[in-house]
Amino acid sequence: MFERGGRALKLTEEDRALFERTSALLTDLEETTSAIASGGHTPRGRLRISAPLLFSQTAMGKLAAEFALKHPEVRLEVTTEDRAVDMVEEGYDLAIRVNPDPDESLVGRIFLRDRMVMVASPQVRPSSDGFPVPAVVRGLAKPVESWTVTTAAGKASITVQPSLSPSSLLMIRDAVRMGVGAARLPISLVGRDLAAGTLVNWGDVEGPEIALWALYPSRWLLNARVSAFLDHLKGSFPQETPNELANYLKV
């Protein structure tokens, strides 16, 4: 169970993981015992959450701070990561993910919905003669691409020529705001710009709806800490709409 160093002993990785899992179970047991003894269900103890990068950069800090003020007896730990995590092995109580793959070991609920739109600044206009429109795209891109959007008039195909390729959606939005070109972005990130007229909506992008899920292991009882955070998400976004997220972000 231990690795011996020069003057110290330390847990192996396997036993550190076991310690994390058993500690969480003991915390749940202590919480349940305290709740029964006090006749209440006050959330307390450690709550570990894994959240994706973009959501963490835009919303998670505010959500976590509000939750900490509301539930001072909970020690909230948030890890930012886009990778798939093993919640049981890594000791997470809750994971927030965008359109997660089905996993029978997890249960959860959608707490937000979003959709992709094609936007540009007012000085960038769709081409009427078939020439490519300058575009800001995420990651690697072809020299010329065709994007399909849906408007009130129906579907349209717009030819674009990438002129800038950042890896971050926030960087893409900054470039679009400055007039570099058109881009495909979640409407929650540009809703305030569209309302102010600083960006123009060229249409909805074809593709599946964006759904943000709060997930937890199916074989665990839903403890008071997780229940409280799920309630916090529901209270922050009661209608689960992109406009709610846009107004919450204020960025």
JSON list of C-alpha atoms in Angstrom, two decimals:
[
{"chain": "A", "resi": 1, "resn": "MET", "atom": "CA", "xyz": [0.00, 0.00, 0.00]},
{"chain": "A", "resi": 2, "resn": "PHE", "atom": "CA", "xyz": [2.93, 2.34, 0.51]},
{"chain": "A", "resi": 3, "resn": "GLU", "atom": "CA", "xyz": [5.95, 3.40, -1.53]},
{"chain": "A", "resi": 4, "resn": "ARG", "atom": "CA", "xyz": [9.09, 3.94, 0.53]},
{"chain": "A", "resi": 5, "resn": "GLY", "atom": "CA", "xyz": [11.13, 7.05, -0.17]},
{"chain": "A", "resi": 6, "resn": "GLY", "atom": "CA", "xyz": [14.34, 8.25, 1.43]},
{"chain": "A", "resi": 7, "resn": "ARG", "atom": "CA", "xyz": [12.82, 9.20, 4.78]},
{"chain": "A", "resi": 8, "resn": "ALA", "atom": "CA", "xyz": [9.10, 8.98, 4.13]},
{"chain": "A", "resi": 9, "resn": "LEU", "atom": "CA", "xyz": [6.33, 6.66, 3.13]},
{"chain": "A", "resi": 10, "resn": "LYS", "atom": "CA", "xyz": [3.69, 7.66, 0.63]},
{"chain": "A", "resi": 11, "resn": "LEU", "atom": "CA", "xyz": [0.52, 6.05, -0.73]},
{"chain": "A", "resi": 12, "resn": "THR", "atom": "CA", "xyz": [0.64, 4.37, -4.14]},
{"chain": "A", "resi": 13, "resn": "GLU", "atom": "CA", "xyz": [-1.61, 5.78, -6.88]},
{"chain": "A", "resi": 14, "resn": "GLU", "atom": "CA", "xyz": [-3.99, 2.82, -6.52]},
{"chain": "A", "resi": 15, "resn": "ASP", "atom": "CA", "xyz": [-4.34, 3.25, -2.78]},
{"chain": "A", "resi": 16, "resn": "ARG", "atom": "CA", "xyz": [-4.67, 7.02, -3.11]},
{"chain": "A", "resi": 17, "resn": "ALA", "atom": "CA", "xyz": [-7.66, 6.41, -5.41]},
{"chain": "A", "resi": 18, "resn": "LEU", "atom": "CA", "xyz": [-9.09, 3.92, -2.89]},
{"chain": "A", "resi": 19, "resn": "PHE", "atom": "CA", "xyz": [-8.63, 6.47, -0.12]},
{"chain": "A", "resi": 20, "resn": "GLU", "atom": "CA", "xyz": [-10.49, 9.11, -2.17]},
{"chain": "A", "resi": 21, "resn": "ARG", "atom": "CA", "xyz": [-13.43, 6.77, -2.76]},
{"chain": "A", "resi": 22, "resn": "THR", "atom": "CA", "xyz": [-13.70, 5.55, 0.83]},
{"chain": "A", "resi": 23, "resn": "SER", "atom": "CA", "xyz": [-13.35, 9.09, 2.16]},
{"chain": "A", "resi": 24, "resn": "ALA", "atom": "CA", "xyz": [-16.31, 10.16, 0.02]},
{"chain": "A", "resi": 25, "resn": "LEU", "atom": "CA", "xyz": [-18.38, 7.24, 1.33]},
{"chain": "A", "resi": 26, "resn": "LEU", "atom": "CA", "xyz": [-17.47, 8.04, 4.93]},
{"chain": "A", "resi": 27, "resn": "THR", "atom": "CA", "xyz": [-18.39, 11.69, 4.35]},
{"chain": "A", "resi": 28, "resn": "ASP", "atom": "CA", "xyz": [-21.78, 10.63, 2.98]},
{"chain": "A", "resi": 29, "resn": "LEU", "atom": "CA", "xyz": [-22.32, 8.35, 6.00]},
{"chain": "A", "resi": 30, "resn": "GLU", "atom": "CA", "xyz": [-21.37, 11.14, 8.40]},
{"chain": "A", "resi": 31, "resn": "GLU", "atom": "CA", "xyz": [-23.63, 13.57, 6.57]},
{"chain": "A", "resi": 32, "resn": "THR", "atom": "CA", "xyz": [-26.57, 11.16, 6.71]},
{"chain": "A", "resi": 33, "resn": "THR", "atom": "CA", "xyz": [-26.00, 10.45, 10.42]},
{"chain": "A", "resi": 34, "resn": "SER", "atom": "CA", "xyz": [-25.81, 14.18, 11.21]},
{"chain": "A", "resi": 35, "resn": "ALA", "atom": "CA", "xyz": [-28.94, 14.89, 9.19]},
{"chain": "A", "resi": 36, "resn": "ILE", "atom": "CA", "xyz": [-30.89, 12.18, 11.02]},
{"chain": "A", "resi": 37, "resn": "ALA", "atom": "CA", "xyz": [-29.63, 13.39, 14.40]},
{"chain": "A", "resi": 38, "resn": "SER", "atom": "CA", "xyz": [-30.50, 17.02, 13.69]},
{"chain": "A", "resi": 39, "resn": "GLY", "atom": "CA", "xyz": [-33.75, 16.28, 11.90]},
{"chain": "A", "resi": 40, "resn": "GLY", "atom": "CA", "xyz": [-32.55, 18.21, 8.82]},
{"chain": "A", "resi": 41, "resn": "HIS", "atom": "CA", "xyz": [-30.62, 17.84, 5.60]},
{"chain": "A", "resi": 42, "resn": "THR", "atom": "CA", "xyz": [-27.93, 20.52, 5.74]},
{"chain": "A", "resi": 43, "resn": "PRO", "atom": "CA", "xyz": [-25.32, 19.92, 3.01]},
{"chain": "A", "resi": 44, "resn": "ARG", "atom": "CA", "xyz": [-21.81, 19.60, 4.42]},
{"chain": "A", "resi": 45, "resn": "GLY", "atom": "CA", "xyz": [-18.46, 18.10, 3.51]},
{"chain": "A", "resi": 46, "resn": "ARG", "atom": "CA", "xyz": [-16.51, 18.01, 0.26]},
{"chain": "A", "resi": 47, "resn": "LEU", "atom": "CA", "xyz": [-18.17, 18.29, -3.16]},
{"chain": "A", "resi": 48, "resn": "ARG", "atom": "CA", "xyz": [-15.93, 17.50, -6.15]},
{"chain": "A", "resi": 49, "resn": "ILE", "atom": "CA", "xyz": [-17.09, 18.67, -9.59]},
{"chain": "A", "resi": 50, "resn": "SER", "atom": "CA", "xyz": [-15.53, 18.21, -13.03]},
{"chain": "A", "resi": 51, "resn": "ALA", "atom": "CA", "xyz": [-16.55, 20.92, -15.52]},
{"chain": "A", "resi": 52, "resn": "PRO", "atom": "CA", "xyz": [-15.65, 21.63, -19.17]},
{"chain": "A", "resi": 53, "resn": "LEU", "atom": "CA", "xyz": [-13.24, 24.42, -20.05]},
{"chain": "A", "resi": 54, "resn": "LEU", "atom": "CA", "xyz": [-15.58, 26.91, -21.77]},
{"chain": "A", "resi": 55, "resn": "PHE", "atom": "CA", "xyz": [-18.33, 26.60, -19.17]},
{"chain": "A", "resi": 56, "resn": "SER", "atom": "CA", "xyz": [-15.74, 26.99, -16.42]},
{"chain": "A", "resi": 57, "resn": "GLN", "atom": "CA", "xyz": [-14.26, 30.10, -18.04]},
{"chain": "A", "resi": 58, "resn": "THR", "atom": "CA", "xyz": [-17.62, 31.79, -18.47]},
{"chain": "A", "resi": 59, "resn": "ALA", "atom": "CA", "xyz": [-20.05, 30.57, -15.80]},
{"chain": "A", "resi": 60, "resn": "MET", "atom": "CA", "xyz": [-18.60, 28.13, -13.28]},
{"chain": "A", "resi": 61, "resn": "GLY", "atom": "CA", "xyz": [-16.70, 30.67, -11.19]},
{"chain": "A", "resi": 62, "resn": "LYS", "atom": "CA", "xyz": [-19.85, 32.69, -10.52]},
{"chain": "A", "resi": 63, "resn": "LEU", "atom": "CA", "xyz": [-21.93, 29.55, -9.91]},
{"chain": "A", "resi": 64, "resn": "ALA", "atom": "CA", "xyz": [-19.37, 28.15, -7.48]},
{"chain": "A", "resi": 65, "resn": "ALA", "atom": "CA", "xyz": [-19.07, 31.44, -5.56]},
{"chain": "A", "resi": 66, "resn": "GLU", "atom": "CA", "xyz": [-22.84, 31.76, -5.22]},
{"chain": "A", "resi": 67, "resn": "PHE", "atom": "CA", "xyz": [-23.07, 28.16, -4.03]},
{"chain": "A", "resi": 68, "resn": "ALA", "atom": "CA", "xyz": [-20.25, 28.65, -1.50]},
{"chain": "A", "resi": 69, "resn": "LEU", "atom": "CA", "xyz": [-22.01, 31.66, 0.00]},
{"chain": "A", "resi": 70, "resn": "LYS", "atom": "CA", "xyz": [-25.29, 29.77, 0.16]},
{"chain": "A", "resi": 71, "resn": "HIS", "atom": "CA", "xyz": [-23.78, 26.58, 1.64]},
{"chain": "A", "resi": 72, "resn": "PRO", "atom": "CA", "xyz": [-20.76, 27.50, 3.80]},
{"chain": "A", "resi": 73, "resn": "GLU", "atom": "CA", "xyz": [-20.49, 24.00, 5.28]},
{"chain": "A", "resi": 74, "resn": "VAL", "atom": "CA", "xyz": [-19.71, 22.51, 1.85]},
{"chain": "A", "resi": 75, "resn": "ARG", "atom": "CA", "xyz": [-16.09, 22.52, 0.65]},
{"chain": "A", "resi": 76, "resn": "LEU", "atom": "CA", "xyz": [-16.46, 22.85, -3.11]},
{"chain": "A", "resi": 77, "resn": "GLU", "atom": "CA", "xyz": [-13.66, 21.67, -5.42]},
{"chain": "A", "resi": 78, "resn": "VAL", "atom": "CA", "xyz": [-13.96, 22.32, -9.18]},
{"chain": "A", "resi": 79, "resn": "THR", "atom": "CA", "xyz": [-11.60, 20.82, -11.76]},
{"chain": "A", "resi": 80, "resn": "THR", "atom": "CA", "xyz": [-11.63, 22.20, -15.30]},
{"chain": "A", "resi": 81, "resn": "GLU", "atom": "CA", "xyz": [-11.20, 19.55, -18.00]},
{"chain": "A", "resi": 82, "resn": "ASP", "atom": "CA", "xyz": [-12.77, 18.46, -21.29]},
{"chain": "A", "resi": 83, "resn": "ARG", "atom": "CA", "xyz": [-11.64, 14.82, -21.13]},
{"chain": "A", "resi": 84, "resn": "ALA", "atom": "CA", "xyz": [-13.87, 11.91, -20.19]},
{"chain": "A", "resi": 85, "resn": "VAL", "atom": "CA", "xyz": [-13.49, 11.15, -16.49]},
{"chain": "A", "resi": 86, "resn": "ASP", "atom": "CA", "xyz": [-14.13, 8.01, -14.45]},
{"chain": "A", "resi": 87, "resn": "MET", "atom": "CA", "xyz": [-16.22, 9.57, -11.73]},
{"chain": "A", "resi": 88, "resn": "VAL", "atom": "CA", "xyz": [-15.95, 6.66, -9.30]},
{"chain": "A", "resi": 89, "resn": "GLU", "atom": "CA", "xyz": [-12.24, 5.99, -9.78]},
{"chain": "A", "resi": 90, "resn": "GLU", "atom": "CA", "xyz": [-11.35, 9.69, -9.63]},
{"chain": "A", "resi": 91, "resn": "GLY", "atom": "CA", "xyz": [-13.65, 10.54, -6.75]},
{"chain": "A", "resi": 92, "resn": "TYR", "atom": "CA", "xyz": [-15.97, 13.03, -8.47]},
{"chain": "A", "resi": 93, "resn": "ASP", "atom": "CA", "xyz": [-19.44, 13.66, -7.07]},
{"chain": "A", "resi": 94, "resn": "LEU", "atom": "CA", "xyz": [-20.72, 15.51, -10.13]},
{"chain": "A", "resi": 95, "resn": "ALA", "atom": "CA", "xyz": [-19.61, 16.10, -13.71]},
{"chain": "A", "resi": 96, "resn": "ILE", "atom": "CA", "xyz": [-20.89, 18.77, -16.08]},
{"chain": "A", "resi": 97, "resn": "ARG", "atom": "CA", "xyz": [-20.63, 17.77, -19.73]},
{"chain": "A", "resi": 98, "resn": "VAL", "atom": "CA", "xyz": [-21.86, 18.93, -23.14]},
{"chain": "A", "resi": 99, "resn": "ASN", "atom": "CA", "xyz": [-23.77, 16.28, -25.14]},
{"chain": "A", "resi": 100, "resn": "PRO", "atom": "CA", "xyz": [-22.14, 13.37, -23.27]},
{"chain": "A", "resi": 101, "resn": "ASP", "atom": "CA", "xyz": [-22.02, 9.88, -24.75]},
{"chain": "A", "resi": 102, "resn": "PRO", "atom": "CA", "xyz": [-24.53, 7.44, -23.20]},
{"chain": "A", "resi": 103, "resn": "ASP", "atom": "CA", "xyz": [-23.14, 5.76, -20.09]},
{"chain": "A", "resi": 104, "resn": "GLU", "atom": "CA", "xyz": [-25.30, 3.34, -18.13]},
{"chain": "A", "resi": 105, "resn": "SER", "atom": "CA", "xyz": [-23.14, 3.88, -15.03]},
{"chain": "A", "resi": 106, "resn": "LEU", "atom": "CA", "xyz": [-24.23, 7.53, -14.86]},
{"chain": "A", "resi": 107, "resn": "VAL", "atom": "CA", "xyz": [-27.51, 9.33, -14.39]},
{"chain": "A", "resi": 108, "resn": "GLY", "atom": "CA", "xyz": [-28.21, 13.01, -14.68]},
{"chain": "A", "resi": 109, "resn": "ARG", "atom": "CA", "xyz": [-30.32, 15.80, -16.04]},
{"chain": "A", "resi": 110, "resn": "ILE", "atom": "CA", "xyz": [-30.11, 18.55, -18.63]},
{"chain": "A", "resi": 111, "resn": "PHE", "atom": "CA", "xyz": [-29.86, 21.96, -16.97]},
{"chain": "A", "resi": 112, "resn": "LEU", "atom": "CA", "xyz": [-29.17, 24.14, -20.04]},
{"chain": "A", "resi": 113, "resn": "ARG", "atom": "CA", "xyz": [-29.75, 24.10, -23.79]},
{"chain": "A", "resi": 114, "resn": "ASP", "atom": "CA", "xyz": [-27.92, 26.07, -26.43]},
{"chain": "A", "resi": 115, "resn": "ARG", "atom": "CA", "xyz": [-27.62, 26.23, -30.21]},
{"chain": "A", "resi": 116, "resn": "MET", "atom": "CA", "xyz": [-25.04, 27.30, -32.78]},
{"chain": "A", "resi": 117, "resn": "VAL", "atom": "CA", "xyz": [-25.58, 30.35, -34.98]},
{"chain": "A", "resi": 118, "resn": "MET", "atom": "CA", "xyz": [-23.53, 31.96, -37.72]},
{"chain": "A", "resi": 119, "resn": "VAL", "atom": "CA", "xyz": [-22.73, 35.56, -36.84]},
{"chain": "A", "resi": 120, "resn": "ALA", "atom": "CA", "xyz": [-20.65, 38.45, -38.09]},
{"chain": "A", "resi": 121, "resn": "SER", "atom": "CA", "xyz": [-20.16, 42.13, -37.38]},
{"chain": "A", "resi": 122, "resn": "PRO", "atom": "CA", "xyz": [-22.38, 44.52, -39.38]},
{"chain": "A", "resi": 123, "resn": "GLN", "atom": "CA", "xyz": [-19.50, 45.54, -41.69]},
{"chain": "A", "resi": 124, "resn": "VAL", "atom": "CA", "xyz": [-19.06, 41.92, -42.86]},
{"chain": "A", "resi": 125, "resn": "ARG", "atom": "CA", "xyz": [-21.81, 41.08, -45.34]},
{"chain": "A", "resi": 126, "resn": "PRO", "atom": "CA", "xyz": [-22.86, 37.85, -47.06]},
{"chain": "A", "resi": 127, "resn": "SER", "atom": "CA", "xyz": [-21.58, 37.58, -50.61]},
{"chain": "A", "resi": 128, "resn": "SER", "atom": "CA", "xyz": [-24.19, 37.89, -53.35]},
{"chain": "A", "resi": 129, "resn": "ASP", "atom": "CA", "xyz": [-21.89, 36.74, -56.17]},
{"chain": "A", "resi": 130, "resn": "GLY", "atom": "CA", "xyz": [-20.66, 33.45, -54.73]},
{"chain": "A", "resi": 131, "resn": "PHE", "atom": "CA", "xyz": [-17.28, 34.71, -53.59]},
{"chain": "A", "resi": 132, "resn": "PRO", "atom": "CA", "xyz": [-16.13, 33.32, -50.22]},
{"chain": "A", "resi": 133, "resn": "VAL", "atom": "CA", "xyz": [-16.79, 35.32, -47.07]},
{"chain": "A", "resi": 134, "resn": "PRO", "atom": "CA", "xyz": [-13.86, 35.68, -44.63]},
{"chain": "A", "resi": 135, "resn": "ALA", "atom": "CA", "xyz": [-14.39, 33.43, -41.63]},
{"chain": "A", "resi": 136, "resn": "VAL", "atom": "CA", "xyz": [-12.96, 32.69, -38.21]},
{"chain": "A", "resi": 137, "resn": "VAL", "atom": "CA", "xyz": [-12.92, 28.94, -37.57]},
{"chain": "A", "resi": 138, "resn": "ARG", "atom": "CA", "xyz": [-11.90, 26.71, -34.69]},
{"chain": "A", "resi": 139, "resn": "GLY", "atom": "CA", "xyz": [-8.81, 24.60, -35.27]},
{"chain": "A", "resi": 140, "resn": "LEU", "atom": "CA", "xyz": [-7.71, 23.25, -38.64]},
{"chain": "A", "resi": 141, "resn": "ALA", "atom": "CA", "xyz": [-9.82, 24.24, -41.65]},
{"chain": "A", "resi": 142, "resn": "LYS", "atom": "CA", "xyz": [-9.99, 23.71, -45.40]},
{"chain": "A", "resi": 143, "resn": "PRO", "atom": "CA", "xyz": [-8.96, 26.60, -47.69]},
{"chain": "A", "resi": 144, "resn": "VAL", "atom": "CA", "xyz": [-12.62, 27.04, -48.66]},
{"chain": "A", "resi": 145, "resn": "GLU", "atom": "CA", "xyz": [-15.68, 25.63, -46.88]},
{"chain": "A", "resi": 146, "resn": "SER", "atom": "CA", "xyz": [-19.45, 25.70, -47.32]},
{"chain": "A", "resi": 147, "resn": "TRP", "atom": "CA", "xyz": [-21.61, 26.32, -44.25]},
{"chain": "A", "resi": 148, "resn": "THR", "atom": "CA", "xyz": [-25.35, 25.57, -44.27]},
{"chain": "A", "resi": 149, "resn": "VAL", "atom": "CA", "xyz": [-27.62, 27.77, -42.19]},
{"chain": "A", "resi": 150, "resn": "THR", "atom": "CA", "xyz": [-31.36, 28.00, -41.68]},
{"chain": "A", "resi": 151, "resn": "THR", "atom": "CA", "xyz": [-33.16, 31.34, -41.74]},
{"chain": "A", "resi": 152, "resn": "ALA", "atom": "CA", "xyz": [-36.80, 32.43, -41.90]},
{"chain": "A", "resi": 153, "resn": "ALA", "atom": "CA", "xyz": [-36.50, 32.17, -45.69]},
{"chain": "A", "resi": 154, "resn": "GLY", "atom": "CA", "xyz": [-35.23, 28.58, -45.55]},
{"chain": "A", "resi": 155, "resn": "LYS", "atom": "CA", "xyz": [-31.85, 26.92, -45.90]},
{"chain": "A", "resi": 156, "resn": "ALA", "atom": "CA", "xyz": [-28.87, 28.68, -47.43]},
{"chain": "A", "resi": 157, "resn": "SER", "atom": "CA", "xyz": [-25.32, 27.63, -48.23]},
{"chain": "A", "resi": 158, "resn": "ILE", "atom": "CA", "xyz": [-22.61, 30.19, -47.55]},
{"chain": "A", "resi": 159, "resn": "THR", "atom": "CA", "xyz": [-19.08, 29.76, -48.90]},
{"chain": "A", "resi": 160, "resn": "VAL", "atom": "CA", "xyz": [-16.42, 30.88, -46.45]},
{"chain": "A", "resi": 161, "resn": "GLN", "atom": "CA", "xyz": [-12.66, 31.26, -46.58]},
{"chain": "A", "resi": 162, "resn": "PRO", "atom": "CA", "xyz": [-10.97, 30.91, -43.16]},
{"chain": "A", "resi": 163, "resn": "SER", "atom": "CA", "xyz": [-8.70, 33.83, -42.37]},
{"chain": "A", "resi": 164, "resn": "LEU", "atom": "CA", "xyz": [-8.08, 33.08, -38.68]},
{"chain": "A", "resi": 165, "resn": "SER", "atom": "CA", "xyz": [-8.11, 29.78, -36.77]},
{"chain": "A", "resi": 166, "resn": "PRO", "atom": "CA", "xyz": [-8.01, 30.11, -32.96]},
{"chain": "A", "resi": 167, "resn": "SER", "atom": "CA", "xyz": [-8.54, 27.10, -30.70]},
{"chain": "A", "resi": 168, "resn": "SER", "atom": "CA", "xyz": [-10.87, 28.90, -28.28]},
{"chain": "A", "resi": 169, "resn": "LEU", "atom": "CA", "xyz": [-14.48, 29.96, -28.84]},
{"chain": "A", "resi": 170, "resn": "LEU", "atom": "CA", "xyz": [-13.86, 33.05, -26.74]},
{"chain": "A", "resi": 171, "resn": "MET", "atom": "CA", "xyz": [-10.98, 34.02, -29.04]},
{"chain": "A", "resi": 172, "resn": "ILE", "atom": "CA", "xyz": [-13.22, 33.43, -32.05]},
{"chain": "A", "resi": 173, "resn": "ARG", "atom": "CA", "xyz": [-15.89, 35.70, -30.59]},
{"chain": "A", "resi": 174, "resn": "ASP", "atom": "CA", "xyz": [-13.32, 38.43, -29.96]},
{"chain": "A", "resi": 175, "resn": "ALA", "atom": "CA", "xyz": [-12.14, 38.23, -33.58]},
{"chain": "A", "resi": 176, "resn": "VAL", "atom": "CA", "xyz": [-15.72, 38.35, -34.90]},
{"chain": "A", "resi": 177, "resn": "ARG", "atom": "CA", "xyz": [-16.47, 41.38, -32.75]},
{"chain": "A", "resi": 178, "resn": "MET", "atom": "CA", "xyz": [-13.50, 43.13, -34.37]},
{"chain": "A", "resi": 179, "resn": "GLY", "atom": "CA", "xyz": [-14.77, 42.39, -37.87]},
{"chain": "A", "resi": 180, "resn": "VAL", "atom": "CA", "xyz": [-12.29, 39.71, -38.95]},
{"chain": "A", "resi": 181, "resn": "GLY", "atom": "CA", "xyz": [-15.05, 37.56, -40.45]},
{"chain": "A", "resi": 182, "resn": "ALA", "atom": "CA", "xyz": [-18.08, 35.38, -39.85]},
{"chain": "A", "resi": 183, "resn": "ALA", "atom": "CA", "xyz": [-18.10, 32.47, -37.40]},
{"chain": "A", "resi": 184, "resn": "ARG", "atom": "CA", "xyz": [-20.24, 29.72, -35.91]},
{"chain": "A", "resi": 185, "resn": "LEU", "atom": "CA", "xyz": [-20.75, 30.29, -32.17]},
{"chain": "A", "resi": 186, "resn": "PRO", "atom": "CA", "xyz": [-23.15, 29.26, -29.38]},
{"chain": "A", "resi": 187, "resn": "ILE", "atom": "CA", "xyz": [-25.92, 31.81, -29.20]},
{"chain": "A", "resi": 188, "resn": "SER", "atom": "CA", "xyz": [-25.35, 32.10, -25.43]},
{"chain": "A", "resi": 189, "resn": "LEU", "atom": "CA", "xyz": [-21.92, 33.62, -26.14]},
{"chain": "A", "resi": 190, "resn": "VAL", "atom": "CA", "xyz": [-23.25, 36.22, -28.58]},
{"chain": "A", "resi": 191, "resn": "GLY", "atom": "CA", "xyz": [-26.82, 36.82, -27.39]},
{"chain": "A", "resi": 192, "resn": "ARG", "atom": "CA", "xyz": [-26.01, 40.17, -25.81]},
{"chain": "A", "resi": 193, "resn": "ASP", "atom": "CA", "xyz": [-24.09, 41.25, -28.94]},
{"chain": "A", "resi": 194, "resn": "LEU", "atom": "CA", "xyz": [-27.05, 40.34, -31.14]},
{"chain": "A", "resi": 195, "resn": "ALA", "atom": "CA", "xyz": [-29.45, 42.24, -28.88]},
{"chain": "A", "resi": 196, "resn": "ALA", "atom": "CA", "xyz": [-27.17, 45.30, -28.98]},
{"chain": "A", "resi": 197, "resn": "GLY", "atom": "CA", "xyz": [-26.74, 45.10, -32.76]},
{"chain": "A", "resi": 198, "resn": "THR", "atom": "CA", "xyz": [-22.95, 44.80, -32.56]},
{"chain": "A", "resi": 199, "resn": "LEU", "atom": "CA", "xyz": [-23.23, 41.38, -34.24]},
{"chain": "A", "resi": 200, "resn": "VAL", "atom": "CA", "xyz": [-25.71, 40.11, -36.85]},
{"chain": "A", "resi": 201, "resn": "ASN", "atom": "CA", "xyz": [-27.27, 36.63, -36.92]},
{"chain": "A", "resi": 202, "resn": "TRP", "atom": "CA", "xyz": [-26.90, 35.02, -40.36]},
{"chain": "A", "resi": 203, "resn": "GLY", "atom": "CA", "xyz": [-28.87, 31.90, -39.39]},
{"chain": "A", "resi": 204, "resn": "ASP", "atom": "CA", "xyz": [-28.97, 28.75, -37.30]},
{"chain": "A", "resi": 205, "resn": "VAL", "atom": "CA", "xyz": [-26.21, 26.23, -37.96]},
{"chain": "A", "resi": 206, "resn": "GLU", "atom": "CA", "xyz": [-27.25, 22.72, -38.89]},
{"chain": "A", "resi": 207, "resn": "GLY", "atom": "CA", "xyz": [-26.49, 20.16, -36.22]},
{"chain": "A", "resi": 208, "resn": "PRO", "atom": "CA", "xyz": [-27.70, 18.63, -32.96]},
{"chain": "A", "resi": 209, "resn": "GLU", "atom": "CA", "xyz": [-28.91, 20.77, -30.10]},
{"chain": "A", "resi": 210, "resn": "ILE", "atom": "CA", "xyz": [-26.29, 21.62, -27.49]},
{"chain": "A", "resi": 211, "resn": "ALA", "atom": "CA", "xyz": [-27.32, 20.20, -24.12]},
{"chain": "A", "resi": 212, "resn": "LEU", "atom": "CA", "xyz": [-25.43, 20.70, -20.86]},
{"chain": "A", "resi": 213, "resn": "TRP", "atom": "CA", "xyz": [-25.81, 17.79, -18.47]},
{"chain": "A", "resi": 214, "resn": "ALA", "atom": "CA", "xyz": [-25.12, 17.39, -14.76]},
{"chain": "A", "resi": 215, "resn": "LEU", "atom": "CA", "xyz": [-24.09, 13.75, -14.22]},
{"chain": "A", "resi": 216, "resn": "TYR", "atom": "CA", "xyz": [-23.45, 11.59, -11.16]},
{"chain": "A", "resi": 217, "resn": "PRO", "atom": "CA", "xyz": [-22.80, 7.84, -10.61]},
{"chain": "A", "resi": 218, "resn": "SER", "atom": "CA", "xyz": [-26.00, 5.82, -10.84]},
{"chain": "A", "resi": 219, "resn": "ARG", "atom": "CA", "xyz": [-25.13, 3.46, -8.00]},
{"chain": "A", "resi": 220, "resn": "TRP", "atom": "CA", "xyz": [-24.63, 6.24, -5.48]},
{"chain": "A", "resi": 221, "resn": "LEU", "atom": "CA", "xyz": [-27.41, 7.65, -3.35]},
{"chain": "A", "resi": 222, "resn": "LEU", "atom": "CA", "xyz": [-27.97, 11.30, -4.18]},
{"chain": "A", "resi": 223, "resn": "ASN", "atom": "CA", "xyz": [-26.39, 13.03, -1.17]},
{"chain": "A", "resi": 224, "resn": "ALA", "atom": "CA", "xyz": [-27.41, 16.43, 0.14]},
{"chain": "A", "resi": 225, "resn": "ARG", "atom": "CA", "xyz": [-24.36, 18.17, -1.39]},
{"chain": "A", "resi": 226, "resn": "VAL", "atom": "CA", "xyz": [-25.11, 16.99, -4.93]},
{"chain": "A", "resi": 227, "resn": "SER", "atom": "CA", "xyz": [-28.83, 17.67, -4.50]},
{"chain": "A", "resi": 228, "resn": "ALA", "atom": "CA", "xyz": [-28.06, 21.20, -3.34]},
{"chain": "A", "resi": 229, "resn": "PHE", "atom": "CA", "xyz": [-25.85, 21.92, -6.34]},
{"chain": "A", "resi": 230, "resn": "LEU", "atom": "CA", "xyz": [-28.44, 20.50, -8.75]},
{"chain": "A", "resi": 231, "resn": "ASP", "atom": "CA", "xyz": [-31.02, 22.78, -7.14]},
{"chain": "A", "resi": 232, "resn": "HIS", "atom": "CA", "xyz": [-28.57, 25.67, -7.52]},
{"chain": "A", "resi": 233, "resn": "LEU", "atom": "CA", "xyz": [-28.26, 24.97, -11.26]},
{"chain": "A", "resi": 234, "resn": "LYS", "atom": "CA", "xyz": [-32.03, 24.78, -11.61]},
{"chain": "A", "resi": 235, "resn": "GLY", "atom": "CA", "xyz": [-32.47, 28.02, -9.73]},
{"chain": "A", "resi": 236, "resn": "SER", "atom": "CA", "xyz": [-29.86, 29.77, -11.88]},
{"chain": "A", "resi": 237, "resn": "PHE", "atom": "CA", "xyz": [-31.36, 28.55, -15.18]},
{"chain": "A", "resi": 238, "resn": "PRO", "atom": "CA", "xyz": [-35.03, 27.73, -14.51]},
{"chain": "A", "resi": 239, "resn": "GLN", "atom": "CA", "xyz": [-36.05, 27.78, -18.19]},
{"chain": "A", "resi": 240, "resn": "GLU", "atom": "CA", "xyz": [-32.87, 26.04, -19.46]},
{"chain": "A", "resi": 241, "resn": "THR", "atom": "CA", "xyz": [-32.60, 28.52, -22.34]},
{"chain": "A", "resi": 242, "resn": "PRO", "atom": "CA", "xyz": [-29.58, 30.06, -24.13]},
{"chain": "A", "resi": 243, "resn": "ASN", "atom": "CA", "xyz": [-30.86, 33.56, -23.30]},
{"chain": "A", "resi": 244, "resn": "GLU", "atom": "CA", "xyz": [-30.73, 32.75, -19.58]},
{"chain": "A", "resi": 245, "resn": "LEU", "atom": "CA", "xyz": [-27.11, 31.69, -19.94]},
{"chain": "A", "resi": 246, "resn": "ALA", "atom": "CA", "xyz": [-26.27, 34.78, -22.01]},
{"chain": "A", "resi": 247, "resn": "ASN", "atom": "CA", "xyz": [-27.78, 37.07, -19.37]},
{"chain": "A", "resi": 248, "resn": "TYR", "atom": "CA", "xyz": [-26.01, 35.15, -16.60]},
{"chain": "A", "resi": 249, "resn": "LEU", "atom": "CA", "xyz": [-22.61, 35.40, -18.29]},
{"chain": "A", "resi": 250, "resn": "LYS", "atom": "CA", "xyz": [-22.73, 39.14, -19.06]},
{"chain": "A", "resi": 251, "resn": "VAL", "atom": "CA", "xyz": [-19.54, 38.83, -21.12]}
]
